[in-house]
Coordinates of C-alpha atoms in Angstrom, one line a residue:
Chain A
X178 CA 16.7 20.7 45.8
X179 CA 19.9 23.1 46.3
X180 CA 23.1 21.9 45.8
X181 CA 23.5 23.1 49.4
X182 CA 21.7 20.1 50.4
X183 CA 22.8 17.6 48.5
X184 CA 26.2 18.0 49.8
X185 CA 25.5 18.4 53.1
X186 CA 23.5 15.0 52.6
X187 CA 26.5 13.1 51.2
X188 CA 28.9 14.8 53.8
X189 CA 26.4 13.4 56.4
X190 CA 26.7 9.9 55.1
X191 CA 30.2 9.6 54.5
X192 CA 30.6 10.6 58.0
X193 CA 28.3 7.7 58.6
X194 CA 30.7 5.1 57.4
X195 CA 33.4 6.6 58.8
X196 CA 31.5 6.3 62.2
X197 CA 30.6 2.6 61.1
X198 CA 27.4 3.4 61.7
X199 CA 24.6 1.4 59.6
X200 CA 22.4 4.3 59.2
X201 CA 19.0 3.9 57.9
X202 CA 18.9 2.5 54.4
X203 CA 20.5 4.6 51.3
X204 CA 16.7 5.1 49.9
X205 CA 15.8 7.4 52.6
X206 CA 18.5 9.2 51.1
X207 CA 16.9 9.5 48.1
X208 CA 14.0 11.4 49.9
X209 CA 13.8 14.5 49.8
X210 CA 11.4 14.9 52.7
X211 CA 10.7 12.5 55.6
X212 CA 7.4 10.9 56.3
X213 CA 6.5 14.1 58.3
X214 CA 7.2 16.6 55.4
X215 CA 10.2 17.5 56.8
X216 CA 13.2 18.5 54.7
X217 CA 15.5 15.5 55.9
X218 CA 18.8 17.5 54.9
X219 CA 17.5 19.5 58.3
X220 CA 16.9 16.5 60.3
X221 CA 19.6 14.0 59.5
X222 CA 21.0 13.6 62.7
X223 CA 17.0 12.7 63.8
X224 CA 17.6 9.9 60.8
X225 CA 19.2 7.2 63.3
X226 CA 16.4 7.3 65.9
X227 CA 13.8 7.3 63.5
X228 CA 10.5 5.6 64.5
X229 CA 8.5 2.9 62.1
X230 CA 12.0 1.3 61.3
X231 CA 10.3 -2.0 59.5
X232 CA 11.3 -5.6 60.8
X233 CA 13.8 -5.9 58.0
X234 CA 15.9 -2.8 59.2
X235 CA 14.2 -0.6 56.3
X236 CA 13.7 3.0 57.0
X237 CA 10.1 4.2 57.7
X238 CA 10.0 5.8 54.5
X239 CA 11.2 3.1 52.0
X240 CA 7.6 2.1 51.3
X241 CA 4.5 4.3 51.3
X242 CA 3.3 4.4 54.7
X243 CA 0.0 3.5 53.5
X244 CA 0.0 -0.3 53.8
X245 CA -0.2 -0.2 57.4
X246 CA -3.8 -0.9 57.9
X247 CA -7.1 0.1 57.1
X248 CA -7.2 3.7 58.6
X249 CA -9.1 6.0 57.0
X250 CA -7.2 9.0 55.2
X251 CA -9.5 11.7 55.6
X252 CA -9.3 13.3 58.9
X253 CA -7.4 11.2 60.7
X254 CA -5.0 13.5 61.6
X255 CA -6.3 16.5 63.9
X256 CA -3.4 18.6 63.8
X257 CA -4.0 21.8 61.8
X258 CA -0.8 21.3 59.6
X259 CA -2.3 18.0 58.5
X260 CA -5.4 19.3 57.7
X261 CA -4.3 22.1 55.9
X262 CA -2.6 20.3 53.7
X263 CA -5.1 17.4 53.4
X264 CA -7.5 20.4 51.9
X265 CA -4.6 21.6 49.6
X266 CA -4.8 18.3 47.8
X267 CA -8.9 17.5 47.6
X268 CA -8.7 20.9 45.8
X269 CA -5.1 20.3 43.7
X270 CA -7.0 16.7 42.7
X271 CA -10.9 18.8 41.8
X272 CA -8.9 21.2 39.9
X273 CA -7.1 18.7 38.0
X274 CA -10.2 16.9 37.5
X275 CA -11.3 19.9 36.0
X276 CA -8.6 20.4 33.7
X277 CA -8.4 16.9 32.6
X278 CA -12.3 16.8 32.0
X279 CA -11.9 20.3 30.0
X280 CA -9.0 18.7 28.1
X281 CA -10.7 15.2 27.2
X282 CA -13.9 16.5 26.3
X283 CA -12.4 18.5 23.9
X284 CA -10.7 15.8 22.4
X285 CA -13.5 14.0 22.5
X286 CA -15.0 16.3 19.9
X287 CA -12.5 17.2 17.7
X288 CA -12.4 13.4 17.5
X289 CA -16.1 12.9 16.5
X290 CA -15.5 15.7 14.2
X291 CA -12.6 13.7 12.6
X292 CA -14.9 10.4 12.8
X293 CA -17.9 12.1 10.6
X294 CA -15.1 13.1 7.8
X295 CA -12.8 10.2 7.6
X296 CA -15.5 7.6 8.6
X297 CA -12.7 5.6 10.8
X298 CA -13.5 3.8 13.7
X299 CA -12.7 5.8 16.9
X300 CA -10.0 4.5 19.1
X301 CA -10.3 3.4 22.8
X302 CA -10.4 6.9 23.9
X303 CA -13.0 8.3 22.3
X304 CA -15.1 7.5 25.0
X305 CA -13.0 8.5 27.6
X306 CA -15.3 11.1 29.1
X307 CA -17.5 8.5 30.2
X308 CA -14.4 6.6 31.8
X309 CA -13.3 8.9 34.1
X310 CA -12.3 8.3 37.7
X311 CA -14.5 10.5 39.9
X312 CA -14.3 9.1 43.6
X313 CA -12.3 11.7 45.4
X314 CA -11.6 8.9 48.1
X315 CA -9.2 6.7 45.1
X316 CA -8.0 10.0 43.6
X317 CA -6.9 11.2 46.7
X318 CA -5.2 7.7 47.4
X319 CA -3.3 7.7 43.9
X320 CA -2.6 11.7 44.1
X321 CA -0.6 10.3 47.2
X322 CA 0.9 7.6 45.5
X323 CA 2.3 10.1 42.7
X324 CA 3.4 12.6 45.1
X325 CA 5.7 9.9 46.7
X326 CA 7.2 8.6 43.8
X327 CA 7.6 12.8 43.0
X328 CA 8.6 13.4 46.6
X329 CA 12.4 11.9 45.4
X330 CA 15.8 13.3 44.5
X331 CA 15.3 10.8 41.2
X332 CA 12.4 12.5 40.5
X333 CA 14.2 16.0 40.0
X334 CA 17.1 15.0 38.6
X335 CA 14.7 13.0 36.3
X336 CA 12.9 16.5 35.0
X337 CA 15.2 18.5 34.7
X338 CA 18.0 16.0 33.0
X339 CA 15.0 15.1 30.5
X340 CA 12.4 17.8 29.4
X341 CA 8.9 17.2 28.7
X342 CA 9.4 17.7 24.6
X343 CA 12.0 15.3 24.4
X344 CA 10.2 12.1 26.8
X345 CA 8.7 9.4 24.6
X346 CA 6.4 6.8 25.3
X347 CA 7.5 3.6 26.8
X348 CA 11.3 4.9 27.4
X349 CA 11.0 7.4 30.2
X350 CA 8.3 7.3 33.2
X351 CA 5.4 8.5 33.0
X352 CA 3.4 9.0 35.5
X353 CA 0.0 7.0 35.3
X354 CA -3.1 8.2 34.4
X355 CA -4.5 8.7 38.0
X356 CA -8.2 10.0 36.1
X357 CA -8.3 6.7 34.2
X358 CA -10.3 3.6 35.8
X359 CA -8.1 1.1 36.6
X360 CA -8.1 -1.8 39.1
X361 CA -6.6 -1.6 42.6
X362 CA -4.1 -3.7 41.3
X363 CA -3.5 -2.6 38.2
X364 CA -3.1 1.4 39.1
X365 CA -0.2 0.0 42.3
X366 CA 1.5 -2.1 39.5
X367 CA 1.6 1.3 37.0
X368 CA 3.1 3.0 40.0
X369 CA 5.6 0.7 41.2
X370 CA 6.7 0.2 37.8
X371 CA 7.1 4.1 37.4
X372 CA 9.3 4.2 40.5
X373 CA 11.6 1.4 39.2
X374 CA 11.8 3.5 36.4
X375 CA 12.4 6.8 38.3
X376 CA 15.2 5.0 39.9
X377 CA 17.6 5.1 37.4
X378 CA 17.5 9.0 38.3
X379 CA 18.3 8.2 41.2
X380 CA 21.8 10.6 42.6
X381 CA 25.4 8.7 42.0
X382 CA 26.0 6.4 45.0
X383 CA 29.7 4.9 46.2
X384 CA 28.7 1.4 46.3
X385 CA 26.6 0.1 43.7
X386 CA 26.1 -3.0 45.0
X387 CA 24.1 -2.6 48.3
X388 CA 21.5 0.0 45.9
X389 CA 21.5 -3.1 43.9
X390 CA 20.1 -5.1 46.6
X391 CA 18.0 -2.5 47.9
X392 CA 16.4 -2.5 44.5
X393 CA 15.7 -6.0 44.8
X394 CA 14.0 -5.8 47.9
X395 CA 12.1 -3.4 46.8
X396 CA 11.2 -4.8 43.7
X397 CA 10.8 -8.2 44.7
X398 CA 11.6 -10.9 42.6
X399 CA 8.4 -11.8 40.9
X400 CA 7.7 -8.7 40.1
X401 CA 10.1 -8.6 37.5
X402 CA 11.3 -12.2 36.3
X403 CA 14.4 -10.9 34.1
X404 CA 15.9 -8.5 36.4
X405 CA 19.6 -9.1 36.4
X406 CA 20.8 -11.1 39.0
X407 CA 24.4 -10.9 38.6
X408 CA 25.6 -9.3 41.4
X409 CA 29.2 -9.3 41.1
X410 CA 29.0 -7.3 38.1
X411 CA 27.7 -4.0 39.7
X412 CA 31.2 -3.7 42.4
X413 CA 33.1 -2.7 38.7
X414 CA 30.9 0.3 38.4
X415 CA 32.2 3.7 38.5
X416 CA 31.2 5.5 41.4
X417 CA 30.4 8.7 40.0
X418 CA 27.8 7.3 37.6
X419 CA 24.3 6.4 38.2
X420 CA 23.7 3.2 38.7
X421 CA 21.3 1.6 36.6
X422 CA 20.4 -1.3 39.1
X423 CA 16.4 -1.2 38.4
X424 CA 17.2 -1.9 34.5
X425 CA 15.6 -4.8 33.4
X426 CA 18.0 -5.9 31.8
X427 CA 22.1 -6.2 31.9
X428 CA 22.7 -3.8 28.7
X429 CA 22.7 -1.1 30.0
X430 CA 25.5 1.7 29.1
X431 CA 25.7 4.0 32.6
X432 CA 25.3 6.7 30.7
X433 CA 22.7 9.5 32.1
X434 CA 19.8 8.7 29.9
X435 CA 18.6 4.9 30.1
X436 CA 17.3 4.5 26.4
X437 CA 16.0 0.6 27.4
X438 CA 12.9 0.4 26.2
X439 CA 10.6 -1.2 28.8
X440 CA 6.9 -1.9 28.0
X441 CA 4.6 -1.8 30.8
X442 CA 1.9 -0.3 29.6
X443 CA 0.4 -1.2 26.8
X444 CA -2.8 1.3 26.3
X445 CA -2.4 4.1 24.4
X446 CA -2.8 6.9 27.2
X447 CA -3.3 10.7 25.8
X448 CA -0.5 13.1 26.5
X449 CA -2.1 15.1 29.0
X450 CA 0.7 15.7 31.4
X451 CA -1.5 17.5 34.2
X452 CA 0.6 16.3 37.3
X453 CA 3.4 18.4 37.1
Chain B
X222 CA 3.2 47.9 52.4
X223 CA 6.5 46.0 51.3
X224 CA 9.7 45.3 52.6
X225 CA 10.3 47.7 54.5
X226 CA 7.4 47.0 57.1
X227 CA 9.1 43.5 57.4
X228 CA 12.0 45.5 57.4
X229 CA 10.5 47.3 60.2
X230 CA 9.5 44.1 62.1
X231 CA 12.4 42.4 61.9
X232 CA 14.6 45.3 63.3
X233 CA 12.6 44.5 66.9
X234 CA 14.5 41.5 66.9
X235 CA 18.1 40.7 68.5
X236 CA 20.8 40.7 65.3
X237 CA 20.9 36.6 65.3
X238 CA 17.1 36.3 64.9
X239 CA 17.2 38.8 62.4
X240 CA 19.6 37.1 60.4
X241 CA 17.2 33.8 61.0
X242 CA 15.1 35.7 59.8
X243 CA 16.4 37.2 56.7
X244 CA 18.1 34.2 55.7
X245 CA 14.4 32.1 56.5
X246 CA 12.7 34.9 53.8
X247 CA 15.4 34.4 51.3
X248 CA 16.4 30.5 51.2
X249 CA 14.1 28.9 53.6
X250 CA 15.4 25.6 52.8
X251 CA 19.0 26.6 55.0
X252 CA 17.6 27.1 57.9
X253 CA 15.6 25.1 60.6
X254 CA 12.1 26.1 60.1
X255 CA 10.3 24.7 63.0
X256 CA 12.9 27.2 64.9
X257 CA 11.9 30.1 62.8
X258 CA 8.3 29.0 63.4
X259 CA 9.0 29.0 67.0
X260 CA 10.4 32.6 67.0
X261 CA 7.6 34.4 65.0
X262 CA 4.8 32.6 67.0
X263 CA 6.8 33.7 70.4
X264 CA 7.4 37.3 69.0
X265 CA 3.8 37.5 68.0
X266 CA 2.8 36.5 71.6
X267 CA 5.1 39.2 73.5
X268 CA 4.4 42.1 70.4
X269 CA 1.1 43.4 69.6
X270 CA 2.3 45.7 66.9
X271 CA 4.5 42.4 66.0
X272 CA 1.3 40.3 65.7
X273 CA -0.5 42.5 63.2
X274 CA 2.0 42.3 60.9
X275 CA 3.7 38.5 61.6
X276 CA 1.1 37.4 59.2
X277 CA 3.0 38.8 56.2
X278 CA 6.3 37.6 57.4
X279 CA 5.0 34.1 57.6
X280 CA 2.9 34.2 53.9
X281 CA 6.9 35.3 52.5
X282 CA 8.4 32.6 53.7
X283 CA 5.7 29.7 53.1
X284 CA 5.7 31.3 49.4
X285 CA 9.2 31.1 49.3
X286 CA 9.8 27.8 50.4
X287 CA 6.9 26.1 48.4
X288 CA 8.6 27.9 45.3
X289 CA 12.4 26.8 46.3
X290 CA 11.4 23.1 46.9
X291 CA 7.5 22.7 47.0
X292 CA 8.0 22.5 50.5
X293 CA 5.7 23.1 53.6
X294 CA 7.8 22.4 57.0
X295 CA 7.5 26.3 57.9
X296 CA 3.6 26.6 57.2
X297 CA 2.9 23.0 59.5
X298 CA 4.8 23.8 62.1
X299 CA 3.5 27.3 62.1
X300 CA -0.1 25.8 62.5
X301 CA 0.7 23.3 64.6
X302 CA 2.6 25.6 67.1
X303 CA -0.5 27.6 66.8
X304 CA -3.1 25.0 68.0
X305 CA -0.8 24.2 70.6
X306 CA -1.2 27.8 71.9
X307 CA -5.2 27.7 71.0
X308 CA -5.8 24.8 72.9
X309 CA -4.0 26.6 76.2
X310 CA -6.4 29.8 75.4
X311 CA -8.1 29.8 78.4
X312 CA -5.1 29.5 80.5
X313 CA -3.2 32.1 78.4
X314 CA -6.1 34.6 79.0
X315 CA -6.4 33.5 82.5
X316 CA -2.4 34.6 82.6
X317 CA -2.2 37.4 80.7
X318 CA -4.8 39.4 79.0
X319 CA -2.1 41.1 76.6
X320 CA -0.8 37.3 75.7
X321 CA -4.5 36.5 74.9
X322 CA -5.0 39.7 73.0
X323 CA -1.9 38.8 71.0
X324 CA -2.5 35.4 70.0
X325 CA -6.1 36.1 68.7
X326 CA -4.3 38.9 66.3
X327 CA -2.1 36.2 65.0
X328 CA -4.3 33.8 64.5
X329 CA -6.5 36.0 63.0
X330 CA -3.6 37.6 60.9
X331 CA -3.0 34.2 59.9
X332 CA -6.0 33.2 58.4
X333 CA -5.9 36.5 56.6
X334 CA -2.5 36.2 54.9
X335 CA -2.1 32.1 54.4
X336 CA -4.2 30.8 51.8
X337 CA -4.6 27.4 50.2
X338 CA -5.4 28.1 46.8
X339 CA -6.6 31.4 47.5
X340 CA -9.1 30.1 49.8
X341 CA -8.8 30.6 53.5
X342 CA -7.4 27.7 55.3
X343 CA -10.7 25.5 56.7
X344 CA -8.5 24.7 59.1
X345 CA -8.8 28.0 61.1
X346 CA -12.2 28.9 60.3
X347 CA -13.7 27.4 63.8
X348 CA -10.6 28.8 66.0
X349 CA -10.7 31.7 64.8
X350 CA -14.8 32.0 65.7
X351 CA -14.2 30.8 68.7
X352 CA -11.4 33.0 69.8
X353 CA -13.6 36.0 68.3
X354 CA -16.9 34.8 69.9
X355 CA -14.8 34.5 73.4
X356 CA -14.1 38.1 73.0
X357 CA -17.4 38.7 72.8
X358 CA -18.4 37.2 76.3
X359 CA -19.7 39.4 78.8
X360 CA -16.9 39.1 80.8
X361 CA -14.6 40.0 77.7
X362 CA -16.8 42.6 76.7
X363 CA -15.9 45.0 80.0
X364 CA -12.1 45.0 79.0
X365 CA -11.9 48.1 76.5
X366 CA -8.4 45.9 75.7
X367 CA -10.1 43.0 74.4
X368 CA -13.2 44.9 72.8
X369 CA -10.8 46.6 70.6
X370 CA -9.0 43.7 69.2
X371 CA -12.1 42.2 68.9
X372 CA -13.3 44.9 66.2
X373 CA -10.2 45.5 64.8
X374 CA -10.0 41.3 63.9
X375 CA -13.9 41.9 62.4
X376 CA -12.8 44.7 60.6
X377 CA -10.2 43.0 58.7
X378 CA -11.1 39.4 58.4
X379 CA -15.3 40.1 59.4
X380 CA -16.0 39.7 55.2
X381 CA -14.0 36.8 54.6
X382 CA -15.2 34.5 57.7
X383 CA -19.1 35.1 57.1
X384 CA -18.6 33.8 53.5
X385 CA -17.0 30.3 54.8
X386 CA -19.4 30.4 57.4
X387 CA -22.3 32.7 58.3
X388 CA -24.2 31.0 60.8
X389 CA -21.7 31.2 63.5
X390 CA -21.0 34.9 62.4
X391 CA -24.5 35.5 63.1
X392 CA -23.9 33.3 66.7
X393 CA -21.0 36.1 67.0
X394 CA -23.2 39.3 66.6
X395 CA -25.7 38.0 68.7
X396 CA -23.7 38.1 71.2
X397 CA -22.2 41.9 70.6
X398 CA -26.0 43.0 70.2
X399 CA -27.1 42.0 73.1
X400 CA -24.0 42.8 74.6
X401 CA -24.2 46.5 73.6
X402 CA -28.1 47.2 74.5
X403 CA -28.6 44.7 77.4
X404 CA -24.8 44.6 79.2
X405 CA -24.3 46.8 81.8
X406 CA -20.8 49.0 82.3
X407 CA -19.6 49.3 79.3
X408 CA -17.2 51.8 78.7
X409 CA -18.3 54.2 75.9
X410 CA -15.5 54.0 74.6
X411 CA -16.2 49.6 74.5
X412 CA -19.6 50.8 73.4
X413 CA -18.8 53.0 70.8
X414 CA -16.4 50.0 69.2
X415 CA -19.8 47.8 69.3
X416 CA -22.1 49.9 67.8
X417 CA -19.7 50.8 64.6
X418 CA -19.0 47.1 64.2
X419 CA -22.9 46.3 64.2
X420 CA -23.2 49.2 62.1
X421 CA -20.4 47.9 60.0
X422 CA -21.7 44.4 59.4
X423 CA -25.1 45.8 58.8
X424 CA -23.9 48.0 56.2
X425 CA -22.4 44.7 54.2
X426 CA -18.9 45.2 55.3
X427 CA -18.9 48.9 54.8
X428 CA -18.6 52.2 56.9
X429 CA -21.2 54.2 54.7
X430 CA -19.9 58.1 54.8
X431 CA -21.9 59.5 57.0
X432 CA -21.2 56.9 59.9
X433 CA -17.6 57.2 58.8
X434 CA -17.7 60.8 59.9
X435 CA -19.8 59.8 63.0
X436 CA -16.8 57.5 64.0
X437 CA -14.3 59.0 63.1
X438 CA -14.5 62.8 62.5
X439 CA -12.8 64.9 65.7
X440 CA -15.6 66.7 67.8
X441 CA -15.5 70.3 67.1
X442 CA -14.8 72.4 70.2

């Protein structure tokens, strides 16, 4: 995203409270694009009038538009855009599949190879070829999932702040796994928890303490039991730093780079860094 | 070709759309896309010459913005514009034959510069038949006007659309066989165009020599 942009976004909003306007939520601020794909920089004024504004005064695209029934995915849209792109990511997700399949079975056997000279016993992955998930229908659901926790300012910030080579397990996001076979349940707990994390990436904002609440609603409490709480705390924050509200705990330093360590996954998952 | 054809293009343009324009090539993300869709799709519809070459235009800037921000507002609003003006084809043609002539080059130019993975776009694959196959109507088939875009679209996309589908390529020449032997009042000139296509499609895509210097080659005086 440009710098071009950005300002223009956080000229846009400070002319919101100036009008004393309570324009959509802050987190559709963090999108880059609206739920039609559209760059919102180029559509802000729009932002106001928006349509799917949820009961509780959130903006349309706070939450993946996906709980909203059971409506099938594939081809439900007839417009040619939509199509178009649907196609674009059946083929992104087989080509990954691809890849990963290339990538695993080769591990697969350098692994065996290791297993015949060392005589160990071979970890969980070794039979990860066998594991895989193959239903385009659930791919095609998670690749979605991934792209909207991608689809944020966080996100960027996020990559380019931290390179691949200096990540480490358990300390930064990572996306999950969406080859692996997991439960429904499971996989939309890996994701949410990967876009709390993204959210300490998220861009400086004036007020900490309504992103704080934001974050709360988002997370919900019982989703996290030892999420601070303390409110108050979060006014004496320095505006120009990120705000660390989705921290799971109250140590953090505002500094650019949460080191917390938060475990949420505890399975070893192989490197494999396809969805970039 | 390079810039300069879009060069070229562009310079058809009043100053303020070319600027759009420019500015749309360089840092799509500035400017408002569904505009700049709007203005290629309207030029394409008033501009033959325009048509044949909006294609390219359009492949720059959906490159460009999907490399500046992994973006695709200009390449959606493009198609969407563009079934909006498919789905009024009968009308349009019913209007103005050189409007109709138009938007099948675009689509068709369309298909042949946007790709998804360098595959053609799905998508298009039925529009475009049945914007070709309408061409190839009787009725259609006595306009030298329409005749000629007709070939020309076979002649440049004719390869690519029998590979994603062949059976309705075959529906398509069908129609242009029996068109050319059983149709009468052609033009020669209309039935000249049909008989190199056949010829074209028979030969696997490919004007072999000689026909290539039946076609083409100036008659001696």
């Amino acid at each position: 995203m440009s710098n071009w942009t950005r300002g223009k976004r956080r000229e846009t909003r400070e002319n919101e409270h100036e009008n004393g306007s309570s324009g959509p939520s802050r987190w559709s601020h963090c999108r880059k694009r609206g739920v039609d794909g559209s760059l919102r920089a180029n559509r802000e004024e729009d932002a106001g009038r928006e349509k799917g504004v949820h009961s509780d005064s959130r903006n349309a695209s706070f939450t993946t538009p996906e709980g909203t029934g059971p409506v099938s995915r594939c081809g439900r849209k007839a417009d040619w855009g939509s199509q178009v792109e649907s196609d674009e990511m059946k083929r992104d997700v087989h080509r990954d599949m691809q890849r990963y399949r290339r990538r695993i079975l080769g591990a697969e056997v350098t692994q065996r190879e290791r297993k015949i000279s060392s005589g160990s016993s071979g970890s969980c992955d070794s039979k990860e070829g066998e594991h895989i998930e193959t239903d385009e229908a659930v791919l095609l659901r998670r690749q979605k999932q991934i792209n909207y926790g991608k689809n944020t300012l966080a996100y960027d910030r996020y990559i380019k702040e931290v390179p691949k080579h200096i990540r480490q397990p358990g300390v930064h996001p990572k996306t999950p796994n969406k080859f692996r076979k997991y439960s429904r349940r499971s996989w939309d707990q890996q994701i949410k928890l990967w876009k709390v994390k993204l959210h300490a990436w998220d861009p400086p904002t004036e007020e900490g303490q309504d992103k704080v609440l934001d974050d709360i609603e988002e997370l919900g409490i019982d989703d996290v039991m030892d999420i601070e709480l303390d409110f108050p705390d979060f006014q004496n924050v320095p505006a120009s730093l990120p705000t660390h509200s989705c921290s799971l705990g109250g140590e953090d330093d505002y500094s650019g780079t949460p080191v917390k360590i938060q475990k949420t996954e505890t399975t070893v998952q192989p490197d494999l860094a396809l969805w970039k | 070709m390079d810039n300069s054809a879009e060069e070229y293009r562009i310079q058809s343009l009043d100053m303020d759309t070319q600027m759009l324009l420019k500015t749309a090539l360089k840092d799509p993300s500035s400017v408002n896309l569904e505009k700049v869709s709007d203005i290629l799709v309207d030029q394409s519809l008033k501009d033959q010459v325009f048509s044949k070459e909006a294609g390219r235009i359009c492949f720059t800037i959906v490159q460009a913005e999907a490399n500046q921000n992994n973006g695709n507002v200009f390449r959606r609003s493009l198609l969407n514009r563009l079934q909006q003006e498919f789905k009024s084809r009968e009308e349009t043609r019913a209007r103005s034959l050189q409007e109709w002539v138009c938007l099948v080059t675009f689509i068709c130019n369309i298909f042949d510069y946007l790709k998804v993975n360098n595959m053609p776009m799905v998508a298009l694959v039925h529009p475009v038949y049945d914007c070709l196959i309408r061409l190839s109507q009787p009725d259609a088939l006595m306009n030298e006007e329409e005749v000629d875009c007709l070939v020309l679209q076979l002649h440049r996309i004719g390869e690519q659309l029998e590979k994603v589908n062949g059976p309705r390529m075959n529906e398509l020449f069908y129609l242009l066989r029996d068109g050319f032997l059983l149709q009468e009042g052609l033009t020669s000139m209309a039935r000249l165009l049909l008989l190199e296509i056949l010829e074209f499609r028979a030969g696997g895509w490919v004007l072999s020599g000689t026909a290539h210097k039946y076609y083409y080659s100036e008659i001696a005086d």
